[in-house]
PDB file of C-alpha atoms in Angstrom:
ATOM      1  CA  MET T   1      28.291  86.281 -44.668  1.00 89.00           C
ATOM      2  CA  THR T   2      27.888  83.280 -46.971  1.00 97.00           C
ATOM      3  CA  THR T   3      29.781  83.480 -50.226  1.00 98.00           C
ATOM      4  CA  ILE T   4      28.035  81.686 -53.120  1.00 98.00           C
ATOM      5  CA  ALA T   5      29.538  81.079 -56.536  1.00 98.00           C
ATOM      6  CA  ILE T   6      26.884  80.609 -59.284  1.00 98.00           C
ATOM      7  CA  LEU T   7      27.990  78.852 -62.452  1.00 98.00           C
ATOM      8  CA  GLY T   8      25.572  79.532 -65.295  1.00 97.00           C
ATOM      9  CA  LEU T   9      23.678  82.825 -65.390  1.00 96.00           C
ATOM     10  CA  GLY T  10      20.759  82.001 -67.592  1.00 94.00           C
ATOM     11  CA  GLU T  11      17.169  82.476 -66.448  1.00 93.00           C
ATOM     12  CA  ALA T  12      17.490  80.327 -63.261  1.00 96.00           C
ATOM     13  CA  GLY T  13      21.045  81.457 -62.524  1.00 96.00           C
ATOM     14  CA  ARG T  14      20.071  85.124 -62.793  1.00 96.00           C
ATOM     15  CA  LEU T  15      17.154  84.676 -60.386  1.00 97.00           C
ATOM     16  CA  TYR T  16      19.287  82.807 -57.858  1.00 98.00           C
ATOM     17  CA  ALA T  17      22.065  85.389 -58.135  1.00 97.00           C
ATOM     18  CA  THR T  18      19.815  88.412 -57.578  1.00 96.00           C
ATOM     19  CA  GLY T  19      17.613  86.701 -54.969  1.00 97.00           C
ATOM     20  CA  LEU T  20      20.454  85.379 -52.840  1.00 97.00           C
ATOM     21  CA  ARG T  21      22.308  88.655 -53.137  1.00 97.00           C
ATOM     22  CA  ASP T  22      19.233  90.549 -51.850  1.00 97.00           C
ATOM     23  CA  ALA T  23      18.913  87.970 -49.023  1.00 97.00           C
ATOM     24  CA  GLY T  24      22.418  88.859 -47.825  1.00 97.00           C
ATOM     25  CA  ALA T  25      24.808  86.476 -49.549  1.00 97.00           C
ATOM     26  CA  VAL T  26      28.006  87.565 -51.280  1.00 97.00           C
ATOM     27  CA  ILE T  27      27.548  86.445 -54.908  1.00 96.00           C
ATOM     28  CA  ARG T  28      30.146  85.597 -57.539  1.00 96.00           C
ATOM     29  CA  GLY T  29      28.691  84.760 -60.881  1.00 96.00           C
ATOM     30  CA  TYR T  30      30.434  83.047 -63.821  1.00 97.00           C
ATOM     31  CA  ASP T  31      29.140  82.579 -67.317  1.00 96.00           C
ATOM     32  CA  PRO T  32      31.340  83.239 -70.359  1.00 94.00           C
ATOM     33  CA  SER T  33      28.356  84.111 -72.549  1.00 93.00           C
ATOM     34  CA  ILE T  34      26.093  86.141 -70.247  1.00 93.00           C
ATOM     35  CA  ASP T  35      26.760  89.577 -68.661  1.00 88.00           C
ATOM     36  CA  LEU T  36      24.642  90.419 -65.614  1.00 87.00           C
ATOM     37  CA  SER T  37      26.339  93.704 -64.815  1.00 81.00           C
ATOM     38  CA  ASP T  38      22.983  95.383 -65.562  1.00 83.00           C
ATOM     39  CA  ALA T  39      21.472  93.423 -62.658  1.00 86.00           C
ATOM     40  CA  GLY T  40      24.316  94.285 -60.275  1.00 88.00           C
ATOM     41  CA  VAL T  41      25.696  90.779 -60.063  1.00 90.00           C
ATOM     42  CA  PRO T  42      29.475  90.645 -59.635  1.00 92.00           C
ATOM     43  CA  GLN T  43      30.979  88.288 -62.221  1.00 93.00           C
ATOM     44  CA  ALA T  44      34.250  86.466 -62.050  1.00 95.00           C
ATOM     45  CA  ALA T  45      36.579  86.252 -65.009  1.00 94.00           C
ATOM     46  CA  SER T  46      37.093  82.492 -64.598  1.00 96.00           C
ATOM     47  CA  VAL T  47      35.662  79.410 -62.851  1.00 96.00           C
ATOM     48  CA  ILE T  48      38.715  79.411 -60.514  1.00 96.00           C
ATOM     49  CA  GLU T  49      38.142  83.006 -59.497  1.00 96.00           C
ATOM     50  CA  ALA T  50      34.436  82.335 -58.864  1.00 97.00           C
ATOM     51  CA  VAL T  51      34.941  79.150 -56.829  1.00 97.00           C
ATOM     52  CA  ASP T  52      38.056  80.075 -54.805  1.00 96.00           C
ATOM     53  CA  GLY T  53      37.034  80.515 -51.150  1.00 95.00           C
ATOM     54  CA  ALA T  54      33.309  80.166 -51.815  1.00 97.00           C
ATOM     55  CA  ASP T  55      31.169  78.487 -49.150  1.00 98.00           C
ATOM     56  CA  VAL T  56      28.763  77.118 -51.736  1.00 98.00           C
ATOM     57  CA  VAL T  57      29.015  76.538 -55.506  1.00 98.00           C
ATOM     58  CA  LEU T  58      25.693  76.338 -57.359  1.00 98.00           C
ATOM     59  CA  SER T  59      25.908  74.684 -60.780  1.00 98.00           C
ATOM     60  CA  LEU T  60      23.056  75.880 -63.067  1.00 98.00           C
ATOM     61  CA  VAL T  61      24.717  75.248 -66.441  1.00 97.00           C
ATOM     62  CA  GLY T  62      22.219  72.742 -67.803  1.00 93.00           C
ATOM     63  CA  ALA T  63      22.396  68.955 -67.838  1.00 91.00           C
ATOM     64  CA  PRO T  64      24.567  68.546 -70.952  1.00 92.00           C
ATOM     65  CA  ALA T  65      27.351  70.656 -69.464  1.00 95.00           C
ATOM     66  CA  ALA T  66      26.964  69.567 -65.828  1.00 96.00           C
ATOM     67  CA  GLU T  67      29.873  67.126 -65.696  1.00 97.00           C
ATOM     68  CA  GLU T  68      32.357  69.370 -67.471  1.00 97.00           C
ATOM     69  CA  ALA T  69      31.389  72.333 -65.289  1.00 97.00           C
ATOM     70  CA  ALA T  70      31.707  70.171 -62.120  1.00 98.00           C
ATOM     71  CA  ARG T  71      35.143  68.973 -63.147  1.00 97.00           C
ATOM     72  CA  ASP T  72      36.382  72.543 -63.729  1.00 97.00           C
ATOM     73  CA  ALA T  73      34.848  73.869 -60.521  1.00 97.00           C
ATOM     74  CA  LEU T  74      35.973  71.010 -58.310  1.00 97.00           C
ATOM     75  CA  ALA T  75      39.543  71.426 -59.422  1.00 95.00           C
ATOM     76  CA  ALA T  76      39.451  74.842 -57.718  1.00 94.00           C
ATOM     77  CA  ALA T  77      37.326  73.915 -54.659  1.00 96.00           C
ATOM     78  CA  SER T  78      38.433  73.021 -51.189  1.00 94.00           C
ATOM     79  CA  ALA T  79      36.938  70.742 -48.558  1.00 95.00           C
ATOM     80  CA  GLU T  80      35.386  73.835 -46.937  1.00 96.00           C
ATOM     81  CA  THR T  81      33.232  74.377 -50.060  1.00 98.00           C
ATOM     82  CA  VAL T  82      30.063  72.417 -50.829  1.00 98.00           C
ATOM     83  CA  PHE T  83      29.367  71.812 -54.480  1.00 98.00           C
ATOM     84  CA  ALA T  84      25.649  71.788 -55.286  1.00 98.00           C
ATOM     85  CA  ASP T  85      24.476  70.508 -58.656  1.00 98.00           C
ATOM     86  CA  LEU T  86      20.998  71.950 -59.408  1.00 98.00           C
ATOM     87  CA  ASN T  87      20.849  70.808 -63.013  1.00 97.00           C
ATOM     88  CA  THR T  88      18.033  68.531 -64.120  1.00 94.00           C
ATOM     89  CA  ALA T  89      20.294  65.588 -64.891  1.00 93.00           C
ATOM     90  CA  SER T  90      19.916  61.835 -64.484  1.00 94.00           C
ATOM     91  CA  PRO T  91      20.876  59.983 -61.284  1.00 96.00           C
ATOM     92  CA  ASP T  92      23.852  58.499 -63.073  1.00 96.00           C
ATOM     93  CA  VAL T  93      25.184  61.955 -63.982  1.00 97.00           C
ATOM     94  CA  LYS T  94      24.756  63.097 -60.379  1.00 98.00           C
ATOM     95  CA  ARG T  95      26.657  60.016 -59.148  1.00 98.00           C
ATOM     96  CA  ARG T  96      29.492  60.655 -61.541  1.00 98.00           C
ATOM     97  CA  ILE T  97      29.769  64.234 -60.330  1.00 98.00           C
ATOM     98  CA  ALA T  98      29.759  62.986 -56.778  1.00 98.00           C
ATOM     99  CA  ALA T  99      32.655  60.672 -57.627  1.00 98.00           C
ATOM    100  CA  ILE T 100      34.647  63.600 -59.044  1.00 97.00           C
ATOM    101  CA  ALA T 101      33.895  65.564 -55.845  1.00 98.00           C
ATOM    102  CA  GLY T 102      34.926  62.588 -53.752  1.00 97.00           C
ATOM    103  CA  GLU T 103      38.296  62.434 -55.428  1.00 97.00           C
ATOM    104  CA  ARG T 104      38.796  66.095 -54.464  1.00 96.00           C
ATOM    105  CA  ARG T 105      37.352  65.491 -50.920  1.00 97.00           C
ATOM    106  CA  VAL T 106      34.711  68.176 -51.595  1.00 98.00           C
ATOM    107  CA  PRO T 107      31.198  67.515 -50.210  1.00 98.00           C
ATOM    108  CA  MET T 108      28.620  67.362 -53.000  1.00 98.00           C
ATOM    109  CA  ALA T 109      24.858  67.939 -52.885  1.00 98.00           C
ATOM    110  CA  ASP T 110      22.598  66.500 -55.564  1.00 98.00           C
ATOM    111  CA  VAL T 111      19.850  69.157 -55.618  1.00 98.00           C
ATOM    112  CA  ALA T 112      16.528  68.733 -57.481  1.00 98.00           C
ATOM    113  CA  VAL T 113      14.552  71.914 -58.304  1.00 97.00           C
ATOM    114  CA  LEU T 114      10.865  71.059 -57.808  1.00 96.00           C
ATOM    115  CA  ALA T 115       9.230  73.926 -59.766  1.00 92.00           C
ATOM    116  CA  PRO T 116      10.085  76.462 -62.434  1.00 91.00           C
ATOM    117  CA  VAL T 117      12.408  78.982 -60.844  1.00 94.00           C
ATOM    118  CA  PRO T 118      10.680  82.055 -62.395  1.00 92.00           C
ATOM    119  CA  ARG T 119       7.668  81.441 -60.174  1.00 91.00           C
ATOM    120  CA  ALA T 120       9.467  81.836 -56.842  1.00 95.00           C
ATOM    121  CA  GLY T 121      13.050  82.766 -57.615  1.00 97.00           C
ATOM    122  CA  HIS T 122      15.539  81.591 -55.000  1.00 98.00           C
ATOM    123  CA  ARG T 123      12.612  80.552 -52.784  1.00 98.00           C
ATOM    124  CA  THR T 124      11.759  77.644 -55.116  1.00 98.00           C
ATOM    125  CA  ARG T 125      11.445  74.324 -53.293  1.00 98.00           C
ATOM    126  CA  LEU T 126      14.406  72.034 -53.434  1.00 98.00           C
ATOM    127  CA  VAL T 127      15.166  68.476 -52.408  1.00 98.00           C
ATOM    128  CA  ALA T 128      18.807  67.439 -51.724  1.00 98.00           C
ATOM    129  CA  SER T 129      20.737  64.246 -51.161  1.00 98.00           C
ATOM    130  CA  GLY T 130      24.408  63.285 -50.970  1.00 98.00           C
ATOM    131  CA  ASP T 131      27.184  63.833 -48.462  1.00 98.00           C
ATOM    132  CA  GLY T 132      26.987  67.647 -48.884  1.00 98.00           C
ATOM    133  CA  ALA T 133      23.185  67.984 -48.685  1.00 98.00           C
ATOM    134  CA  GLN T 134      22.972  68.935 -45.022  1.00 98.00           C
ATOM    135  CA  ARG T 135      25.831  71.468 -45.315  1.00 98.00           C
ATOM    136  CA  PHE T 136      24.193  72.932 -48.384  1.00 98.00           C
ATOM    137  CA  ALA T 137      20.917  73.328 -46.543  1.00 98.00           C
ATOM    138  CA  SER T 138      22.591  74.935 -43.517  1.00 98.00           C
ATOM    139  CA  HIS T 139      24.108  77.609 -45.760  1.00 98.00           C
ATOM    140  CA  VAL T 140      21.089  78.491 -47.896  1.00 98.00           C
ATOM    141  CA  THR T 141      18.078  77.931 -45.622  1.00 98.00           C
ATOM    142  CA  PRO T 142      18.812  81.128 -43.650  1.00 98.00           C
ATOM    143  CA  LEU T 143      18.698  82.955 -47.008  1.00 98.00           C
ATOM    144  CA  GLY T 144      15.125  81.844 -47.575  1.00 98.00           C
ATOM    145  CA  VAL T 145      15.823  78.766 -49.720  1.00 98.00           C
ATOM    146  CA  PRO T 146      13.490  75.867 -48.776  1.00 98.00           C
ATOM    147  CA  VAL T 147      15.490  72.637 -48.826  1.00 98.00           C
ATOM    148  CA  GLU T 148      14.222  69.175 -47.985  1.00 98.00           C
ATOM    149  CA  VAL T 149      17.188  66.926 -47.205  1.00 98.00           C
ATOM    150  CA  VAL T 150      16.573  63.245 -47.945  1.00 98.00           C
ATOM    151  CA  ALA T 151      18.572  60.225 -46.956  1.00 97.00           C
ATOM    152  CA  GLY T 152      20.740  58.650 -49.604  1.00 96.00           C
ATOM    153  CA  GLU T 153      23.692  59.301 -51.834  1.00 98.00           C
ATOM    154  CA  ALA T 154      23.906  61.727 -54.739  1.00 98.00           C
ATOM    155  CA  GLY T 155      21.392  60.601 -57.343  1.00 97.00           C
ATOM    156  CA  GLU T 156      18.570  60.067 -54.899  1.00 98.00           C
ATOM    157  CA  ALA T 157      17.222  63.607 -55.228  1.00 98.00           C
ATOM    158  CA  ALA T 158      17.480  63.363 -59.017  1.00 98.00           C
ATOM    159  CA  ARG T 159      15.589  60.003 -58.857  1.00 97.00           C
ATOM    160  CA  LEU T 160      12.788  61.529 -56.784  1.00 98.00           C
ATOM    161  CA  LYS T 161      12.422  64.371 -59.231  1.00 97.00           C
ATOM    162  CA  LEU T 162      12.137  61.908 -62.157  1.00 97.00           C
ATOM    163  CA  LEU T 163       9.303  60.120 -60.303  1.00 97.00           C
ATOM    164  CA  ARG T 164       7.570  63.504 -59.965  1.00 97.00           C
ATOM    165  CA  THR T 165       8.212  64.160 -63.656  1.00 97.00           C
ATOM    166  CA  VAL T 166       6.004  61.189 -64.501  1.00 98.00           C
ATOM    167  CA  PHE T 167       3.070  63.127 -63.074  1.00 97.00           C
ATOM    168  CA  MET T 168       3.942  66.742 -63.858  1.00 97.00           C
ATOM    169  CA  LYS T 169       5.015  66.275 -67.483  1.00 97.00           C
ATOM    170  CA  GLY T 170       2.244  63.724 -68.010  1.00 98.00           C
ATOM    171  CA  LEU T 171      -0.333  66.210 -66.755  1.00 98.00           C
ATOM    172  CA  ALA T 172       1.099  68.861 -69.067  1.00 97.00           C
ATOM    173  CA  THR T 173       0.801  66.694 -72.181  1.00 98.00           C
ATOM    174  CA  LEU T 174      -2.669  65.463 -71.130  1.00 98.00           C
ATOM    175  CA  ILE T 175      -3.794  69.044 -70.930  1.00 98.00           C
ATOM    176  CA  LEU T 176      -2.205  69.776 -74.330  1.00 97.00           C
ATOM    177  CA  GLU T 177      -4.030  66.811 -75.883  1.00 98.00           C
ATOM    178  CA  SER T 178      -7.339  67.773 -74.328  1.00 98.00           C
ATOM    179  CA  VAL T 179      -7.081  71.411 -75.494  1.00 98.00           C
ATOM    180  CA  GLU T 180      -5.992  70.497 -79.024  1.00 97.00           C
ATOM    181  CA  ALA T 181      -8.816  68.020 -79.399  1.00 98.00           C
ATOM    182  CA  ALA T 182     -11.280  70.580 -78.134  1.00 98.00           C
ATOM    183  CA  ARG T 183      -9.864  73.145 -80.516  1.00 98.00           C
ATOM    184  CA  ALA T 184     -10.421  70.800 -83.456  1.00 98.00           C
ATOM    185  CA  ALA T 185     -13.952  70.322 -82.255  1.00 98.00           C
ATOM    186  CA  GLY T 186     -14.619  74.020 -81.837  1.00 98.00           C
ATOM    187  CA  ALA T 187     -14.870  73.773 -78.033  1.00 98.00           C
ATOM    188  CA  GLU T 188     -11.466  74.993 -76.839  1.00 97.00           C
ATOM    189  CA  GLU T 189     -12.700  77.669 -74.418  1.00 97.00           C
ATOM    190  CA  TRP T 190     -15.247  75.265 -72.925  1.00 98.00           C
ATOM    191  CA  MET T 191     -12.485  72.688 -72.339  1.00 98.00           C
ATOM    192  CA  ARG T 192     -10.184  75.218 -70.748  1.00 97.00           C
ATOM    193  CA  GLU T 193     -12.932  76.152 -68.312  1.00 97.00           C
ATOM    194  CA  GLN T 194     -13.523  72.488 -67.501  1.00 97.00           C
ATOM    195  CA  LEU T 195      -9.833  71.854 -66.847  1.00 97.00           C
ATOM    196  CA  ALA T 196      -9.516  75.012 -64.689  1.00 97.00           C
ATOM    197  CA  HIS T 197     -12.494  73.989 -62.645  1.00 97.00           C
ATOM    198  CA  GLU T 198     -11.225  70.467 -61.989  1.00 97.00           C
ATOM    199  CA  LEU T 199      -7.747  71.762 -61.010  1.00 96.00           C
ATOM    200  CA  GLY T 200      -9.214  74.043 -58.369  1.00 95.00           C
ATOM    201  CA  PRO T 201      -8.084  77.547 -57.267  1.00 94.00           C
ATOM    202  CA  GLY T 202      -5.467  78.849 -59.699  1.00 93.00           C
ATOM    203  CA  GLY T 203      -6.471  76.183 -62.240  1.00 95.00           C
ATOM    204  CA  ARG T 204      -6.651  78.528 -65.221  1.00 95.00           C
ATOM    205  CA  ASP T 205      -3.165  79.917 -64.532  1.00 95.00           C
ATOM    206  CA  LEU T 206      -1.840  76.341 -64.107  1.00 95.00           C
ATOM    207  CA  VAL T 207      -3.310  75.333 -67.458  1.00 96.00           C
ATOM    208  CA  GLU T 208      -1.696  78.258 -69.232  1.00 95.00           C
ATOM    209  CA  ARG T 209       1.589  77.763 -67.455  1.00 94.00           C
ATOM    210  CA  LEU T 210       1.812  74.052 -68.358  1.00 95.00           C
ATOM    211  CA  ILE T 211       0.929  74.668 -71.981  1.00 96.00           C
ATOM    212  CA  ASP T 212       3.328  77.545 -72.358  1.00 95.00           C
ATOM    213  CA  GLY T 213       6.165  75.794 -70.472  1.00 94.00           C
ATOM    214  CA  THR T 214       5.760  72.601 -72.406  1.00 96.00           C
ATOM    215  CA  HIS T 215       6.367  74.379 -75.732  1.00 95.00           C
ATOM    216  CA  ARG T 216       9.012  76.802 -74.479  1.00 93.00           C
ATOM    217  CA  HIS T 217      11.154  74.181 -72.738  1.00 93.00           C
ATOM    218  CA  ALA T 218      10.358  71.217 -74.902  1.00 95.00           C
ATOM    219  CA  VAL T 219      13.961  70.231 -75.758  1.00 93.00           C
ATOM    220  CA  ARG T 220      15.077  70.130 -72.133  1.00 92.00           C
ATOM    221  CA  ARG T 221      11.887  68.463 -70.925  1.00 95.00           C
ATOM    222  CA  GLU T 222      12.083  65.765 -73.619  1.00 96.00           C
ATOM    223  CA  ILE T 223      15.451  64.751 -72.092  1.00 94.00           C
ATOM    224  CA  GLU T 224      13.931  64.799 -68.606  1.00 95.00           C
ATOM    225  CA  VAL T 225      10.997  62.573 -69.651  1.00 97.00           C
ATOM    226  CA  ARG T 226      13.376  60.201 -71.363  1.00 96.00           C
ATOM    227  CA  ASP T 227      15.349  59.916 -68.112  1.00 95.00           C
ATOM    228  CA  ALA T 228      12.103  59.338 -66.200  1.00 97.00           C
ATOM    229  CA  LEU T 229      11.175  56.543 -68.597  1.00 97.00           C
ATOM    230  CA  GLU T 230      14.567  54.898 -68.032  1.00 96.00           C
ATOM    231  CA  GLU T 231      13.995  55.104 -64.269  1.00 96.00           C
ATOM    232  CA  LEU T 232      10.575  53.413 -64.616  1.00 97.00           C
ATOM    233  CA  GLU T 233      12.120  50.682 -66.764  1.00 97.00           C
ATOM    234  CA  ARG T 234      14.783  50.185 -64.166  1.00 95.00           C
ATOM    235  CA  LEU T 235      12.122  49.835 -61.471  1.00 96.00           C
ATOM    236  CA  GLY T 236      10.197  47.335 -63.591  1.00 98.00           C
ATOM    237  CA  VAL T 237       6.871  49.133 -63.321  1.00 98.00           C
ATOM    238  CA  ALA T 238       4.261  50.026 -65.980  1.00 98.00           C
ATOM    239  CA  ASP T 239       5.302  52.981 -68.115  1.00 98.00           C
ATOM    240  CA  ASP T 240       2.493  53.393 -70.671  1.00 98.00           C
ATOM    241  CA  MET T 241       1.619  56.959 -69.684  1.00 98.00           C
ATOM    242  CA  THR T 242       5.264  58.121 -69.668  1.00 98.00           C
ATOM    243  CA  ARG T 243       5.894  56.618 -73.097  1.00 98.00           C
ATOM    244  CA  ALA T 244       2.933  58.611 -74.367  1.00 98.00           C
ATOM    245  CA  THR T 245       4.302  61.752 -72.674  1.00 98.00           C
ATOM    246  CA  LEU T 246       7.644  61.243 -74.373  1.00 98.00           C
ATOM    247  CA  ALA T 247       5.885  60.809 -77.744  1.00 98.00           C
ATOM    248  CA  TRP T 248       4.297  64.234 -77.242  1.00 97.00           C
ATOM    249  CA  PHE T 249       7.581  65.896 -76.460  1.00 97.00           C
ATOM    250  CA  GLU T 250       9.333  64.219 -79.380  1.00 97.00           C
ATOM    251  CA  ARG T 251       6.578  65.518 -81.713  1.00 97.00           C
ATOM    252  CA  ILE T 252       6.823  69.057 -80.356  1.00 97.00           C
ATOM    253  CA  VAL T 253      10.612  69.113 -80.738  1.00 96.00           C
ATOM    254  CA  ALA T 254      10.388  67.590 -84.249  1.00 96.00           C
ATOM    255  CA  GLU T 255       7.860  70.229 -85.325  1.00 93.00           C
ATOM    256  CA  ARG T 256      10.092  72.989 -83.897  1.00 86.00           C
ATOM    257  CA  ASP T 257      13.150  71.592 -85.725  1.00 82.00           C
ATOM    258  CA  GLY T 258      11.174  71.491 -88.917  1.00 73.00           C
ATOM    259  CA  ASP T 259      10.218  75.162 -88.826  1.00 66.00           C
TER     260      ASP T 259
END
């Protein structure tokens, strides 16, 4: 049986822990601020206890804590463990984590999560790069986790996700702008119907999900869009739409902070 340590037991971590457990993996969770005993998830008392002897370590601690968590976990990992960073962090952060793993001779997978985890749980689509990507996929694919392994070092999966962010977060803020304009004009329901029709089957649910998710996760997504903008600048391509997307997220976060 595959033993998986999960660092970070927030919304995504909880879903991966319970989903992978039900799929047959042995789970060890670690989060000093969250108790999942009500969900039947075994929790370790320390990072060392969680990581020791694990086949896979999943880091779901959030981008700001990703490097520190990696450093702590990799100090306890062996070459038989693959460290998979699933945080939405920049390519540079992923490369720095890979360097830490390299010093410890631990294979590392840069893993990008391609959809909100609550929609499909541990069956959410992933893309992975880095020297540990193939090993990561071999461990979790039999458990129902869809992983696309792409060529390249750690940071490549993160880069691909940022390119996807240009579209997905841009679409979300375009929908927000359309709905708010229609609301001001007294035509909100008509506009929602138009958007749903153009987006095809499931369009209404998608509109609602993008509006809700944009507001609920605005702080994290502002950072993600900022990283996407930096990637476009690095590539030397036009970035007008992404700058506008960032302006929307900055406004939402500022309004929230002002409440």
